[in-house]
PDB file of C-alpha atoms in Angstrom:
ATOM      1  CA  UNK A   1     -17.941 -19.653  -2.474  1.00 54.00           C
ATOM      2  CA  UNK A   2     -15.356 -21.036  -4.934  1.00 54.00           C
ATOM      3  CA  UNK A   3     -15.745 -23.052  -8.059  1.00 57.00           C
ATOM      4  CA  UNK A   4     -13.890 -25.970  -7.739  1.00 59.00           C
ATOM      5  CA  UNK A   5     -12.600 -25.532 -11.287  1.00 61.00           C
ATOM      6  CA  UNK A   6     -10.319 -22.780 -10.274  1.00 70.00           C
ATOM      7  CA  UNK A   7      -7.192 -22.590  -7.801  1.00 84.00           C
ATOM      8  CA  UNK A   8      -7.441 -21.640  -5.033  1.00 92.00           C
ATOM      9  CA  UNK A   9      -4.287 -20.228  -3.056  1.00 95.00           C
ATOM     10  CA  UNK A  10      -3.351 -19.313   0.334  1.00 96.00           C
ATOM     11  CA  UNK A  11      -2.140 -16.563   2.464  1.00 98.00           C
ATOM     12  CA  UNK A  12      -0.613 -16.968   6.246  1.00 98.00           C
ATOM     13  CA  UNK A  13      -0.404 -14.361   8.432  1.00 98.00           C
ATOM     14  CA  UNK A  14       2.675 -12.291   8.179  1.00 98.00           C
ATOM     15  CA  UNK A  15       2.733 -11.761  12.311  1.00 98.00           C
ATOM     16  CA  UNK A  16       1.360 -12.714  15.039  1.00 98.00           C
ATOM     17  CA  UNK A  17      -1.868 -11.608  16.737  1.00 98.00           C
ATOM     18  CA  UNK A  18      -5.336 -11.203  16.090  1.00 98.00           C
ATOM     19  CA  UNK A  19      -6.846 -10.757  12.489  1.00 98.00           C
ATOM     20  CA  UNK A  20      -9.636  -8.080  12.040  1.00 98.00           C
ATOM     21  CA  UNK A  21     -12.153  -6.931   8.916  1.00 98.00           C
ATOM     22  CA  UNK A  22     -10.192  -4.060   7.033  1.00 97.00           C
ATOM     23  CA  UNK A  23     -13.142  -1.847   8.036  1.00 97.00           C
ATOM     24  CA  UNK A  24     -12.326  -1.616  11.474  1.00 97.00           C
ATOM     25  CA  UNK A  25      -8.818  -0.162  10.850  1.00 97.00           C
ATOM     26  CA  UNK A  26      -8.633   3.266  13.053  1.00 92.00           C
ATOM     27  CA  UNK A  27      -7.757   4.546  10.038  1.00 92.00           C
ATOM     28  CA  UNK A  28     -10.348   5.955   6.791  1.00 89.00           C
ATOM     29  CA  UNK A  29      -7.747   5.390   4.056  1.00 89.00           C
ATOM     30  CA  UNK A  30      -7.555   1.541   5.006  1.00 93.00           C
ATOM     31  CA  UNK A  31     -10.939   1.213   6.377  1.00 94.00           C
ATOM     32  CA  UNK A  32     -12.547   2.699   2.982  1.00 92.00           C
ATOM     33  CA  UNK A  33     -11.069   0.702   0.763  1.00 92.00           C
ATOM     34  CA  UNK A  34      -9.191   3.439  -0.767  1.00 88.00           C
ATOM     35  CA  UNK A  35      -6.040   1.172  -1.538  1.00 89.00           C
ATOM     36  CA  UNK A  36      -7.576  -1.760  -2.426  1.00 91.00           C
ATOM     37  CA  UNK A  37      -9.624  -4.508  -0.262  1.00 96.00           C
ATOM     38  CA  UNK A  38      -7.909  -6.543   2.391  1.00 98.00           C
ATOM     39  CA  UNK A  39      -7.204  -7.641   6.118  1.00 98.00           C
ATOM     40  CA  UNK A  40      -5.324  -6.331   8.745  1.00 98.00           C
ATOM     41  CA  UNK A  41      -3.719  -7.941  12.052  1.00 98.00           C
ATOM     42  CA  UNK A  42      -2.869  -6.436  15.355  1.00 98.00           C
ATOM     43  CA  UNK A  43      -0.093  -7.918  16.151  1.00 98.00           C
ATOM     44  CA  UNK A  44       1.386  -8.710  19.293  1.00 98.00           C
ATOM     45  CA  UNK A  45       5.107  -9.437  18.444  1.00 98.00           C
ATOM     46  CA  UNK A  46       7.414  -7.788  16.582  1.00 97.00           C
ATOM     47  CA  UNK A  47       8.273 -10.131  13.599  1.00 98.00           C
ATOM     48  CA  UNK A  48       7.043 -10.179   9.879  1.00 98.00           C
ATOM     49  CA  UNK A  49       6.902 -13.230   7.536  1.00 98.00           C
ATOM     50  CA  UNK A  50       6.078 -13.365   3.790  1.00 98.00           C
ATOM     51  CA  UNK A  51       2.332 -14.363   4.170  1.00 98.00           C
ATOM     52  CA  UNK A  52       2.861 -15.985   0.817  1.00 98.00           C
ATOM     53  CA  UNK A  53       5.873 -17.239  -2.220  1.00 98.00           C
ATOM     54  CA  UNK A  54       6.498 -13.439  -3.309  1.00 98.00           C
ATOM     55  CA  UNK A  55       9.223 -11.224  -4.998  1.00 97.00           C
ATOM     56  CA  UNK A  56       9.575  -8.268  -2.797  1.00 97.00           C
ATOM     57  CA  UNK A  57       8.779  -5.199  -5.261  1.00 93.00           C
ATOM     58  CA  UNK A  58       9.390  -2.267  -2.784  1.00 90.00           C
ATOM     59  CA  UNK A  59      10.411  -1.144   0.724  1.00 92.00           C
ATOM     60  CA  UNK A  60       9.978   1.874   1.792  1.00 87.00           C
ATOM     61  CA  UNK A  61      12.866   3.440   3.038  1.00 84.00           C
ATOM     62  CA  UNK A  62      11.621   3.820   6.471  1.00 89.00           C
ATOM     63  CA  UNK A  63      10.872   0.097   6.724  1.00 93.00           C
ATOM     64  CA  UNK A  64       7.388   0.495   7.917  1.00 94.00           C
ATOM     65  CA  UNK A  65       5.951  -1.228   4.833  1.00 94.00           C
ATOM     66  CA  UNK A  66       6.110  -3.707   1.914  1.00 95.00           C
ATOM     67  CA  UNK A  67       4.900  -4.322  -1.463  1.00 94.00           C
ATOM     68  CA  UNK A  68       4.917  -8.161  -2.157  1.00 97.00           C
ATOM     69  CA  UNK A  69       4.071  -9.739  -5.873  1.00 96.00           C
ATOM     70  CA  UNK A  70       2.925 -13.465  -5.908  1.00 96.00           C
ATOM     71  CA  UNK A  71       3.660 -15.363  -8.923  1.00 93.00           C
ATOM     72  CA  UNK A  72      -0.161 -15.064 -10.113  1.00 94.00           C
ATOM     73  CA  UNK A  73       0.163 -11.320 -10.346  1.00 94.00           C
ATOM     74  CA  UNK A  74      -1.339 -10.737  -6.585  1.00 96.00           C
ATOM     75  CA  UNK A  75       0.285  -7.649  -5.206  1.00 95.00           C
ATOM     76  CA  UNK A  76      -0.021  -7.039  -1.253  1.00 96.00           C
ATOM     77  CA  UNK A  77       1.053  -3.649  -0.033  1.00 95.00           C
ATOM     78  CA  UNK A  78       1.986  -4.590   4.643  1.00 97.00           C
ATOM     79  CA  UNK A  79       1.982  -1.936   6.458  1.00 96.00           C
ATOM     80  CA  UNK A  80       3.196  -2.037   9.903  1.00 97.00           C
ATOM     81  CA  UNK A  81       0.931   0.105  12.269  1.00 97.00           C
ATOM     82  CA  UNK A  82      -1.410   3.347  11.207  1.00 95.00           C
ATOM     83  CA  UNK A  83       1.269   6.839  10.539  1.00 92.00           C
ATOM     84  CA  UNK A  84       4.173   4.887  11.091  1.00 94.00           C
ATOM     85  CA  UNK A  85       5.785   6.150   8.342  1.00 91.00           C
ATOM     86  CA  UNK A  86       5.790   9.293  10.652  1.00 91.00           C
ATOM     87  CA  UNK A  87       9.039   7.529  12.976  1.00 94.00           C
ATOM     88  CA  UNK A  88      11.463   7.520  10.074  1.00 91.00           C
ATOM     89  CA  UNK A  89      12.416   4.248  10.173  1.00 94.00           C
ATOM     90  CA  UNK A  90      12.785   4.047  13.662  1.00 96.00           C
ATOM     91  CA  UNK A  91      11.999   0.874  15.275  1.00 97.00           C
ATOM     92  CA  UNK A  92      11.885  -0.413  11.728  1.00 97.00           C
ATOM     93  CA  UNK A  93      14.697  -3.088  10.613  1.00 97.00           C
ATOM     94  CA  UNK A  94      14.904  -4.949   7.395  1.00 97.00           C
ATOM     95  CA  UNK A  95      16.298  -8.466   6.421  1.00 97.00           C
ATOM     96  CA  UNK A  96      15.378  -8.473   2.908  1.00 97.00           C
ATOM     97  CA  UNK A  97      16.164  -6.373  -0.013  1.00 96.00           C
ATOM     98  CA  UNK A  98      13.950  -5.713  -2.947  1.00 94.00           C
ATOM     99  CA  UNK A  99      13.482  -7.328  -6.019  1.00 94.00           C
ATOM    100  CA  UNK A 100      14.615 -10.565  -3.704  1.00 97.00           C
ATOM    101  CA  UNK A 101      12.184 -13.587  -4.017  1.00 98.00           C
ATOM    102  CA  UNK A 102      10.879 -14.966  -0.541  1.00 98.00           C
ATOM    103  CA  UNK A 103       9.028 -18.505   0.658  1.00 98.00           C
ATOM    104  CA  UNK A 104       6.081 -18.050   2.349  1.00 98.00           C
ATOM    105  CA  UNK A 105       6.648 -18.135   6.476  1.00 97.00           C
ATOM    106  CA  UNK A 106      10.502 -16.127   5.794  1.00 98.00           C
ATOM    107  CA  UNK A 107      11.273 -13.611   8.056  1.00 98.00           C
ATOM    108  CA  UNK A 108      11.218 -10.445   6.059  1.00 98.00           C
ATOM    109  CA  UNK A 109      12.084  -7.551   8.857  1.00 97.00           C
ATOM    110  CA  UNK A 110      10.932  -6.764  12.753  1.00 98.00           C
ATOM    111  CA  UNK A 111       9.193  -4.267  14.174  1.00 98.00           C
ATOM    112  CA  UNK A 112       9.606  -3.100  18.209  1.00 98.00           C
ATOM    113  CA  UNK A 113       6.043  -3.233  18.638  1.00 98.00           C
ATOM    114  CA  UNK A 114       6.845  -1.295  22.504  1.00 97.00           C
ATOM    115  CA  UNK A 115       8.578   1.778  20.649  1.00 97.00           C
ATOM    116  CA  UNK A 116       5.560   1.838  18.397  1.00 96.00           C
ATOM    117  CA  UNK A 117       3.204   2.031  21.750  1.00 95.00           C
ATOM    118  CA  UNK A 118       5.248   4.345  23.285  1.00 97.00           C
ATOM    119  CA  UNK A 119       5.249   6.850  20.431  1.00 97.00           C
ATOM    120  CA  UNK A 120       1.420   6.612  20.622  1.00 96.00           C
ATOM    121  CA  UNK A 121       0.919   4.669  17.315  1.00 97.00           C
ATOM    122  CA  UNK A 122      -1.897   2.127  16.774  1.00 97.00           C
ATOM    123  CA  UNK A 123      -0.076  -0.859  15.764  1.00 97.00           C
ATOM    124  CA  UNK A 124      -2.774  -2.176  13.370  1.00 98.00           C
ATOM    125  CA  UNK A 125      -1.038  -3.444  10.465  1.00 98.00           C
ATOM    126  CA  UNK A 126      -3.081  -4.066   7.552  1.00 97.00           C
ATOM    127  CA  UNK A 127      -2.489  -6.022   4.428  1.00 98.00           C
ATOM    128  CA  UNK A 128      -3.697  -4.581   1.290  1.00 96.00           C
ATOM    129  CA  UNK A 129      -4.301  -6.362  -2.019  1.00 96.00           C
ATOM    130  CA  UNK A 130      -3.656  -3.311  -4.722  1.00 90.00           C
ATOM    131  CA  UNK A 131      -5.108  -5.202  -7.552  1.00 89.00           C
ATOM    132  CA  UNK A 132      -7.649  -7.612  -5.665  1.00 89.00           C
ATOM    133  CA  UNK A 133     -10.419  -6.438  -8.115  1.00 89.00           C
ATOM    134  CA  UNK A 134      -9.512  -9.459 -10.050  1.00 91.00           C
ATOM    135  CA  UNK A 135      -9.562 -11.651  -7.473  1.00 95.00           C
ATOM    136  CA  UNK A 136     -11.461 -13.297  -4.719  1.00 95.00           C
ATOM    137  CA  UNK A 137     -11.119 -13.720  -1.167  1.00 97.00           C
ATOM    138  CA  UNK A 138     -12.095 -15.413   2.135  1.00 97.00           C
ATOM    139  CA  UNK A 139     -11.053 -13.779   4.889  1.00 98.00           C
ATOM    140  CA  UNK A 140     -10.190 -15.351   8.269  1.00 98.00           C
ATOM    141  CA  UNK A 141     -10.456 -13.366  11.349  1.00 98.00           C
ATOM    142  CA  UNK A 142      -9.028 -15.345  14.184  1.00 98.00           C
ATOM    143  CA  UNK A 143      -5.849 -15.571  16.559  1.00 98.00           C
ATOM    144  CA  UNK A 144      -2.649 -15.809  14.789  1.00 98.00           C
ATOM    145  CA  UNK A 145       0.892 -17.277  14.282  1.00 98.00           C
ATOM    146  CA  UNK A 146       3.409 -15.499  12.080  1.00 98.00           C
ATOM    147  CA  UNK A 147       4.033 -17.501   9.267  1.00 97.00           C
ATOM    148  CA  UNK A 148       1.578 -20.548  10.494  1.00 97.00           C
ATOM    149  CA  UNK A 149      -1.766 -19.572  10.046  1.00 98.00           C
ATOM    150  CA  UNK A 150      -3.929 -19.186   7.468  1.00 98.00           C
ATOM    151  CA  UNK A 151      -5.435 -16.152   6.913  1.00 98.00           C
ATOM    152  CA  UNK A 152      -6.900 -15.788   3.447  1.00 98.00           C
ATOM    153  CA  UNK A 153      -7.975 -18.362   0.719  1.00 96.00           C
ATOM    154  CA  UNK A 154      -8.146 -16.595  -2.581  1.00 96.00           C
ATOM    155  CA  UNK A 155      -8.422 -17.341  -6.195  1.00 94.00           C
ATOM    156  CA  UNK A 156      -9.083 -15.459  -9.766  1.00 91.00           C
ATOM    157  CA  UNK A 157     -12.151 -14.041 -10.676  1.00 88.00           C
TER     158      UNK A 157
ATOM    159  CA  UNK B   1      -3.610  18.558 -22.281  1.00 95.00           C
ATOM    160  CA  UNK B   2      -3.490  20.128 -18.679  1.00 96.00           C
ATOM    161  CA  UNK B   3      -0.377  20.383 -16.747  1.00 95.00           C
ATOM    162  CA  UNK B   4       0.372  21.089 -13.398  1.00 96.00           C
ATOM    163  CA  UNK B   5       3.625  21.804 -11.593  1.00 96.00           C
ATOM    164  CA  UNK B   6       4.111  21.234  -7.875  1.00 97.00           C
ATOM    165  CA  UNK B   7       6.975  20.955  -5.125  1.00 97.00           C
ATOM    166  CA  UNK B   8       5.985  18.677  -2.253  1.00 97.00           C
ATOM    167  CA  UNK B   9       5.290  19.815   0.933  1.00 97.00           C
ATOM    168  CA  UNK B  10       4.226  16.836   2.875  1.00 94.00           C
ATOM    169  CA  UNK B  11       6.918  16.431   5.517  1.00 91.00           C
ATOM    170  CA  UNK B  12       7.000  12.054   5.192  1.00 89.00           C
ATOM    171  CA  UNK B  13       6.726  12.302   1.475  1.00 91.00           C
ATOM    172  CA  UNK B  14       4.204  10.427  -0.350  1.00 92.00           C
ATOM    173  CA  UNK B  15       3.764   7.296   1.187  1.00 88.00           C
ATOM    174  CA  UNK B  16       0.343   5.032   1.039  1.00 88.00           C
ATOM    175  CA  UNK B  17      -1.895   7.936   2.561  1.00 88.00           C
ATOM    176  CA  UNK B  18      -1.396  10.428   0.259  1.00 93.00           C
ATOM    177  CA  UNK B  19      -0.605   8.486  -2.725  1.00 93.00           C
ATOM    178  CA  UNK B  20      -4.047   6.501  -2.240  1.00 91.00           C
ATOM    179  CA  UNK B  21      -6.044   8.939  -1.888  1.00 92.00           C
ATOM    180  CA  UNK B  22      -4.977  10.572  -5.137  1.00 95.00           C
ATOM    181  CA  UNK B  23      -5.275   7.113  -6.623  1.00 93.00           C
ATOM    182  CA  UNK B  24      -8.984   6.795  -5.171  1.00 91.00           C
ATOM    183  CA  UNK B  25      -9.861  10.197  -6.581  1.00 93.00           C
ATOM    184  CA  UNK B  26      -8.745  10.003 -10.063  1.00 96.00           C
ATOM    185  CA  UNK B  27      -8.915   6.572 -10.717  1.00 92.00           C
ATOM    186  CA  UNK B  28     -12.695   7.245 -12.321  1.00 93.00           C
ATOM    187  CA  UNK B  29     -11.991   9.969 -15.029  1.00 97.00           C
ATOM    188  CA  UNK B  30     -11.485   9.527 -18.650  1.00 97.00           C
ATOM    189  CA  UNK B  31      -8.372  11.392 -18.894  1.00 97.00           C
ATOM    190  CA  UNK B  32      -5.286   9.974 -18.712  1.00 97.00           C
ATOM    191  CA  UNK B  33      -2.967  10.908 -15.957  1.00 98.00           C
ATOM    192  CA  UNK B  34       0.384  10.823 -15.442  1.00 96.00           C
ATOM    193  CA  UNK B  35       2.418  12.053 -12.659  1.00 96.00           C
ATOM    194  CA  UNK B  36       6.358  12.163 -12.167  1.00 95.00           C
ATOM    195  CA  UNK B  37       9.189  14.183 -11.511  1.00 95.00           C
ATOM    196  CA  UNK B  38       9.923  17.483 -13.655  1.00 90.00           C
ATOM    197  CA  UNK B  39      12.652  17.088 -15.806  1.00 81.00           C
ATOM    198  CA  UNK B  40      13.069  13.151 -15.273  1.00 81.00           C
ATOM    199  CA  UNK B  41      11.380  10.500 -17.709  1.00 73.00           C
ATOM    200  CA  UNK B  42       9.684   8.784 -14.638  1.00 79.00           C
ATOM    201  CA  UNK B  43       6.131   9.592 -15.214  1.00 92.00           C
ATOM    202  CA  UNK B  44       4.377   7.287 -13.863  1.00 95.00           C
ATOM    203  CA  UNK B  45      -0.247   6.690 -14.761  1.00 96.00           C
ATOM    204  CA  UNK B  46      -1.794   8.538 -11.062  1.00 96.00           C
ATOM    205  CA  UNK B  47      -4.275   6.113 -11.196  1.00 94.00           C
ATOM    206  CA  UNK B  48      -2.115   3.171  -9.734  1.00 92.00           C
ATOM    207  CA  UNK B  49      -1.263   3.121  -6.340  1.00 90.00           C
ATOM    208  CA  UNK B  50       1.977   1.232  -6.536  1.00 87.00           C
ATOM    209  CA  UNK B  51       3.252   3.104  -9.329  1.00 90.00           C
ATOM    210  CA  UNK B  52       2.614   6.361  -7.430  1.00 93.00           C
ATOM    211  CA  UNK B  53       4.332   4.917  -4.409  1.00 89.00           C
ATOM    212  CA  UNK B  54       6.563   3.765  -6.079  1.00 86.00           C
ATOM    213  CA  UNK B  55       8.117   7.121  -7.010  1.00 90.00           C
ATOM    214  CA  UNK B  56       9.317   7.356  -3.529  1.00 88.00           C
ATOM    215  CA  UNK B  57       8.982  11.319  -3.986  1.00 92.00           C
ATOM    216  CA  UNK B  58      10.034  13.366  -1.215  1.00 92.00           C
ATOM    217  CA  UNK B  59       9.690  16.702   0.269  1.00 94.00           C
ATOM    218  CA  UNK B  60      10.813  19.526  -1.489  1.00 96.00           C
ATOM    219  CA  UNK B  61      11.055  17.423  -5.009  1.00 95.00           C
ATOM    220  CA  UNK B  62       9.559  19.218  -7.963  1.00 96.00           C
ATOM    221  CA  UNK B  63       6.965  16.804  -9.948  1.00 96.00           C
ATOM    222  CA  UNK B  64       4.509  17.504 -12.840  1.00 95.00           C
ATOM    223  CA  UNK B  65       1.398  16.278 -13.718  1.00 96.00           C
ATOM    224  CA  UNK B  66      -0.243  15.777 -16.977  1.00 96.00           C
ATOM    225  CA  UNK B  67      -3.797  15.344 -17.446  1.00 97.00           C
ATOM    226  CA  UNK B  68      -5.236  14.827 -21.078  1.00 97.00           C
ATOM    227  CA  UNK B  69      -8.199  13.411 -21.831  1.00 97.00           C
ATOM    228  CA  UNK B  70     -12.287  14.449 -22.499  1.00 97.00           C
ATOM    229  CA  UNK B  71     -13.103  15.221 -18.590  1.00 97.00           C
ATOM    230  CA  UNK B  72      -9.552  17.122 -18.092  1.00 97.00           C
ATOM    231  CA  UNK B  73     -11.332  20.407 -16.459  1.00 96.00           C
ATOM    232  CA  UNK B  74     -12.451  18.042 -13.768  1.00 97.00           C
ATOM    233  CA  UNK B  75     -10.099  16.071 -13.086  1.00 97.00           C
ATOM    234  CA  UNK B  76      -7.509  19.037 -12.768  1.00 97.00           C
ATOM    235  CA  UNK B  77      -9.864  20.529 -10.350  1.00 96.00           C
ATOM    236  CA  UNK B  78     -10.156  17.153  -8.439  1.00 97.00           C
ATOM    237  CA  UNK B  79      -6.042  16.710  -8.635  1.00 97.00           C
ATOM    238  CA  UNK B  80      -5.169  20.515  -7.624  1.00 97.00           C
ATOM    239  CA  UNK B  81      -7.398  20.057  -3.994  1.00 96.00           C
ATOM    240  CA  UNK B  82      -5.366  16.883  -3.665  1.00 96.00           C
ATOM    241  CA  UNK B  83      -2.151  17.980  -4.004  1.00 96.00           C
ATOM    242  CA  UNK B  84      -2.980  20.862  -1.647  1.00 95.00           C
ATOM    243  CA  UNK B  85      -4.139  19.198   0.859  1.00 94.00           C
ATOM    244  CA  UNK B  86      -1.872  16.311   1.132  1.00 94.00           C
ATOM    245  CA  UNK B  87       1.115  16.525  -1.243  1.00 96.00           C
TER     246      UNK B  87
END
């Protein structure tokens, strides 16, 4: 699937869980493709990790998501769980500010994946790759360790 | 040139719902668009997600688009059900 002559890179998974095709998100926006391609996780703990070396370019103020840029230009929009931007930050917390760079595997913020349940969210958290048109992937769907495994080789197109 | 003024209504702002599907129904027309916040020199091109999200616009904020561009009838059309519906 991917000439040799060009690098290929890695993602890890930014929690812990199960991986899942973007299509199967409960959730048209995400499942579409209207963002961009990508993968998503449900996770079953709480913490997020930089899935790859990244300068964090925004966080939304209610801490339910982040946009991450990887050297090569590969932007990744996380979001934690499907209208979670609906608890206002609740449940939410934040170790990391923006425009800070991060290794791959750092903890960037935690979720409390019970309040989430409680509240009657799904906690489906996709990753989204804004700009993957010029890219290529191979997606891994599998069971997860934040920060150890590897979820997505990718290269350019 | 087509403009459009508009105060925001949705109640979380525009966050990746809203902000993607305005991406993923403009991104296709000729015109260009730009979107931002009236009276500010943040205008930002509608037809990139993270740019629109990046905005962080809230509710009750005033913005402004501009379309301009050969297919400008359309695309005001398209952008005036969007912000409607989900702005």
């Amino acid at each position: 699937m991917f000439d040799l002559f060009k690098k290929t890179k890695k993602i890890i998974s930014p929690m812990s869980g199960r991986t899942i095709p973007i299509e199967e998100v409960n959730d048209e926006v995400f499942s579409q493709k209207m963002l961009g391609t990508g993968i998503a996780i449900i996770p079953n703990e709480g913490k997020l990790c930089a899935p790859f070396d990244a300068e964090v370019v925004q966080i939304f103020e209610t801490r339910h998501s982040y946009i991450l840029r990887a050297d090569d230009g590969l932007e990744a929009l996380i979001h934690i769980g499907i209208n979670t931007v609906e608890l206002a930050g609740e449940g939410f917390e934040s170790y990391v500010k923006e425009h800070q760079k991060v290794n791959a595997g750092e903890v960037l913020g935690t979720v409390n994946l019970d309040l989430l349940k409680k509240k009657g969210y799904c906690e489906q958290s996709p990753i989204i790759f804004v700009n993957g048109d010029t890219f290529k992937f191979d997606f891994k769907y599998l069971d997860v360790k934040a920060g150890k495994t590897l979820i997505v080789n990718y290269c350019r197109k | 040139m087509i403009e459009i003024e508009y105060k925001i209504k949705n109640e979380n702002g525009i966050h990746a719902r809203p902000a993607g599907v305005l991406v993923d129904s403009v991104k296709n027309f000729e015109s260009d668009i730009k979107l931002g916040r009236m009276n500010d020199f943040d205008y930002v091109n509608a037809k990139k997600l993270l740019a629109v999200m990046g905005l962080n616009l809230k509710k009750g904020e005033k913005i402004k688009i501009t379309i301009d561009g050969s297919d400008e009838k359309e695309a005001n059309f398209v952008v005036e059900k969007i912000l409607k519906e989900r702005f």
